[in-house]
PDB file of C-alpha atoms in Angstrom:
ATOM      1  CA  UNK L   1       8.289   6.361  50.592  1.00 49.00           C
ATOM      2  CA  UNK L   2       4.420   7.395  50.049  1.00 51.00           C
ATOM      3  CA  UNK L   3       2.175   3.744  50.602  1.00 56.00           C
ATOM      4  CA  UNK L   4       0.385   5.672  47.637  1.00 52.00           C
ATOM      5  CA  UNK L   5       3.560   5.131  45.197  1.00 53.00           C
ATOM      6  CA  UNK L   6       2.664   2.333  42.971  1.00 56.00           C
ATOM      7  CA  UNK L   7      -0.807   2.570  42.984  1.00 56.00           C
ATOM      8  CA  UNK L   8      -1.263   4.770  39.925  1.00 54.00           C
ATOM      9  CA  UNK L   9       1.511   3.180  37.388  1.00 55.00           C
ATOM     10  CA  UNK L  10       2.459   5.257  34.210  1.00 53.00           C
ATOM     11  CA  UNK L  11       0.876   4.640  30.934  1.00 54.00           C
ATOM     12  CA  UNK L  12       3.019   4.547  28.061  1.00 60.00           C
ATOM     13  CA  UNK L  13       2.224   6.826  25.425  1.00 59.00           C
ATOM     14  CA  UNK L  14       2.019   6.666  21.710  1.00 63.00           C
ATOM     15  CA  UNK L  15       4.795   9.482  20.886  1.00 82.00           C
ATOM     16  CA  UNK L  16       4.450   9.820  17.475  1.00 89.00           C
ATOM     17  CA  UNK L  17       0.962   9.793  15.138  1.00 91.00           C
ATOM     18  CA  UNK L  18       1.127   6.802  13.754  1.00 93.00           C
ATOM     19  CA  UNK L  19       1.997   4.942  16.965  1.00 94.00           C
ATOM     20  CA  UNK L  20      -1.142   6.158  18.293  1.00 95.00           C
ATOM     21  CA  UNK L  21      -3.327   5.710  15.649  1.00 95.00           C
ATOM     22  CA  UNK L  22      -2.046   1.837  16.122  1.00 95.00           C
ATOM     23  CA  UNK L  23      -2.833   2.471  19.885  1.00 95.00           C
ATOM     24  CA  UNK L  24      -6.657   3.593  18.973  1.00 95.00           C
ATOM     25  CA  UNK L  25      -7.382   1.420  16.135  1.00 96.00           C
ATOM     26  CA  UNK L  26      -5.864  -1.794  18.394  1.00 95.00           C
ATOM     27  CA  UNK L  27      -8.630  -0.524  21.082  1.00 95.00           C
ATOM     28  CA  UNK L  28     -11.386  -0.524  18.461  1.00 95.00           C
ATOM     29  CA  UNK L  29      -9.906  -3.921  16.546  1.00 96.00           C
ATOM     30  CA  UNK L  30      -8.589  -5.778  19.654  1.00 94.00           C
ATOM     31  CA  UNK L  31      -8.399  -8.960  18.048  1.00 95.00           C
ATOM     32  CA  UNK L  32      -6.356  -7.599  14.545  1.00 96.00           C
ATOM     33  CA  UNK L  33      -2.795  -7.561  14.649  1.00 96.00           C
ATOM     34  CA  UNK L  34      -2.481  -5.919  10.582  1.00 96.00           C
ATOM     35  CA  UNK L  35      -4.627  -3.833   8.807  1.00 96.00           C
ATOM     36  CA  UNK L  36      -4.877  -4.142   4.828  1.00 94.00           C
ATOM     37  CA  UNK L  37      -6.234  -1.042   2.854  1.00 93.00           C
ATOM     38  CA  UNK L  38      -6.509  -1.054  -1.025  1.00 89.00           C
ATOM     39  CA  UNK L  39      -7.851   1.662  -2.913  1.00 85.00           C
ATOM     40  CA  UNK L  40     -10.452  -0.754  -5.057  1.00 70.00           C
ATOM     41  CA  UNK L  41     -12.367  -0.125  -8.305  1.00 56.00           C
ATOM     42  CA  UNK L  42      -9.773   2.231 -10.069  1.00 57.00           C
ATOM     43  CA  UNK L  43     -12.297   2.633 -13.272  1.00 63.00           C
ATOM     44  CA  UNK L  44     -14.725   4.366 -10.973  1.00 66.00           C
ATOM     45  CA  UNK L  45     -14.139   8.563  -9.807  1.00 65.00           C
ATOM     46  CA  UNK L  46     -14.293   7.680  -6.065  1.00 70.00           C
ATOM     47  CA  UNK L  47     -12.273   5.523  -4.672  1.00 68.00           C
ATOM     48  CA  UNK L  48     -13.816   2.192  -3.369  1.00 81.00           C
ATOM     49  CA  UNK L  49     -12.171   1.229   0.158  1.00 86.00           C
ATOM     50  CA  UNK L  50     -11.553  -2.188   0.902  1.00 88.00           C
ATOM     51  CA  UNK L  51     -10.235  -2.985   4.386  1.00 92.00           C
ATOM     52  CA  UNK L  52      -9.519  -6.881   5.709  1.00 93.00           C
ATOM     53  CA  UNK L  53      -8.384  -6.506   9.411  1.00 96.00           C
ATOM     54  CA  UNK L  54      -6.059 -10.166  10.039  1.00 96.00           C
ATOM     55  CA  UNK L  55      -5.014 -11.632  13.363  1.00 96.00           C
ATOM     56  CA  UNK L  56      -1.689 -12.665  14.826  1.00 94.00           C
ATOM     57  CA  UNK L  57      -2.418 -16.151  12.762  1.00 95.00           C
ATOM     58  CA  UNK L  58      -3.218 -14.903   9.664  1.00 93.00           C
ATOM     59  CA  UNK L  59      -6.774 -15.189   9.573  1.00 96.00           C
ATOM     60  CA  UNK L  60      -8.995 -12.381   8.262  1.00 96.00           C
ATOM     61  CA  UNK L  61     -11.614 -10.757  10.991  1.00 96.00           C
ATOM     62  CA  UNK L  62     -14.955  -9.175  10.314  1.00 96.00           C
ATOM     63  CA  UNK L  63     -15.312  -5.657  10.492  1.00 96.00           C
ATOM     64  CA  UNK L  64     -18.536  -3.805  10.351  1.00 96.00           C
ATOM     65  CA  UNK L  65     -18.644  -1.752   7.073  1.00 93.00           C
ATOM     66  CA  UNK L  66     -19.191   1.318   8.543  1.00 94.00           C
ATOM     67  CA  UNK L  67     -15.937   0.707  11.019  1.00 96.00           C
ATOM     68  CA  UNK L  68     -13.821  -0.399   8.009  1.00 94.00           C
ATOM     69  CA  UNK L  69     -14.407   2.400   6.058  1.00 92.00           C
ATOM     70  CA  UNK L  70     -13.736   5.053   8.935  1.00 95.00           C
ATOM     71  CA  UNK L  71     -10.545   2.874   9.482  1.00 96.00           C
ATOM     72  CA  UNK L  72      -9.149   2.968   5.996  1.00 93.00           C
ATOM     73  CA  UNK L  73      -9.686   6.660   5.366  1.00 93.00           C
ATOM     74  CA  UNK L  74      -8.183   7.206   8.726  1.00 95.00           C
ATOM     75  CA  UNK L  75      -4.916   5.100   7.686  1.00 95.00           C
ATOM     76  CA  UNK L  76      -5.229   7.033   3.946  1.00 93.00           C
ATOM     77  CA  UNK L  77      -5.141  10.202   5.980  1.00 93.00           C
ATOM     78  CA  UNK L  78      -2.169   9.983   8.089  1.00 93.00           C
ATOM     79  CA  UNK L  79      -0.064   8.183   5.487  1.00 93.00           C
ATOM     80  CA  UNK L  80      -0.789  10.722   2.672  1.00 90.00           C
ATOM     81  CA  UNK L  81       2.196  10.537   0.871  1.00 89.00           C
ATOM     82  CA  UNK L  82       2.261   6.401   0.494  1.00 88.00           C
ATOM     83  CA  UNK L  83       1.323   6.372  -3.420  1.00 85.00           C
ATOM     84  CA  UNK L  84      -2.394   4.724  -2.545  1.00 82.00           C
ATOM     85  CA  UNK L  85      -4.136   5.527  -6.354  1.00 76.00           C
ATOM     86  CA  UNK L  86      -0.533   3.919  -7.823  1.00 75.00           C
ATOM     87  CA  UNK L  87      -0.598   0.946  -5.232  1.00 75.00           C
ATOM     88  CA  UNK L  88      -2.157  -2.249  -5.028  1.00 78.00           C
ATOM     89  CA  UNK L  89      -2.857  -1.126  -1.163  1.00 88.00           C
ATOM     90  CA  UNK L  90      -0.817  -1.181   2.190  1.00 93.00           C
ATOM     91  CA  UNK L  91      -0.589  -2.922   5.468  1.00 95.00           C
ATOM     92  CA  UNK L  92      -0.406  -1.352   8.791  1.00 96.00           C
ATOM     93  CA  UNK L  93       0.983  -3.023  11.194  1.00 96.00           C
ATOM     94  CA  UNK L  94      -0.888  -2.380  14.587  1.00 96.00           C
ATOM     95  CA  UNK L  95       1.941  -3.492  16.817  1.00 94.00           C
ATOM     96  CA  UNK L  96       4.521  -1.794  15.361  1.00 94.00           C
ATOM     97  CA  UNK L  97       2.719   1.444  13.641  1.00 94.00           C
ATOM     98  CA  UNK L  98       4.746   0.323  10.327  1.00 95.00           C
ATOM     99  CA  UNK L  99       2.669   0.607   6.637  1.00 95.00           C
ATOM    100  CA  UNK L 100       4.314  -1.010   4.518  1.00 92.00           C
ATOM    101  CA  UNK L 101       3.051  -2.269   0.713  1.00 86.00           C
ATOM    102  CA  UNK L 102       1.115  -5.111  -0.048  1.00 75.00           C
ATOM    103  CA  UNK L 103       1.973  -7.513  -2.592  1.00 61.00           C
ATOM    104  CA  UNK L 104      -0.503  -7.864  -5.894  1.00 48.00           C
TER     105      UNK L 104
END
């Protein structure tokens, strides 16, 4: 046995997309544990992101506009098919790389 063995351990990788957008959006929000998007101001012809980023506890974080935004059309654009326009928005679940719908 090499005294070099267990010096470099093996990260585990995110094997499918969503898993590592969780993995890259929990590096940039390290303190979120769920991620709600809503598509707001439907009277308007662009949609009007909203993003609230909540911890483990249920309490909402700040996030920089400019961060939220990116974030939400991120999540928009790997979940394309989630009904966003005919939603009242979704939740991603960071540790589990689940979206799932939020309640109005």
């Amino acid at each position: 046995m090499s005294p070099t063995t267990d010096c470099n351990p093996k990260v585990e990788i995110p094997s499918g997309p969503a898993e590592q957008l969780a993995a890259q959006l929990a590096s940039m929000l390290p303190e979120a544990a769920v991620v709600q998007v809503r598509l707001q101001g439907p009277r308007t012809l662009w949609p009007h992101l909203g993003l609230t980023a909540v911890n483990d506890r249920g309490r909402a974080l700040r996030v920089p506009r400019a961060k939220a935004l990116t974030i939400a059309r991120w999540i928009i654009r790997s979940f394309p098919h989630a009904g966003w326009a005919a939603s009242g928005g979704h939740a991603f679940d960071l540790r589990t790389a689940e979206l799932c719908g939020l309640e109005a």
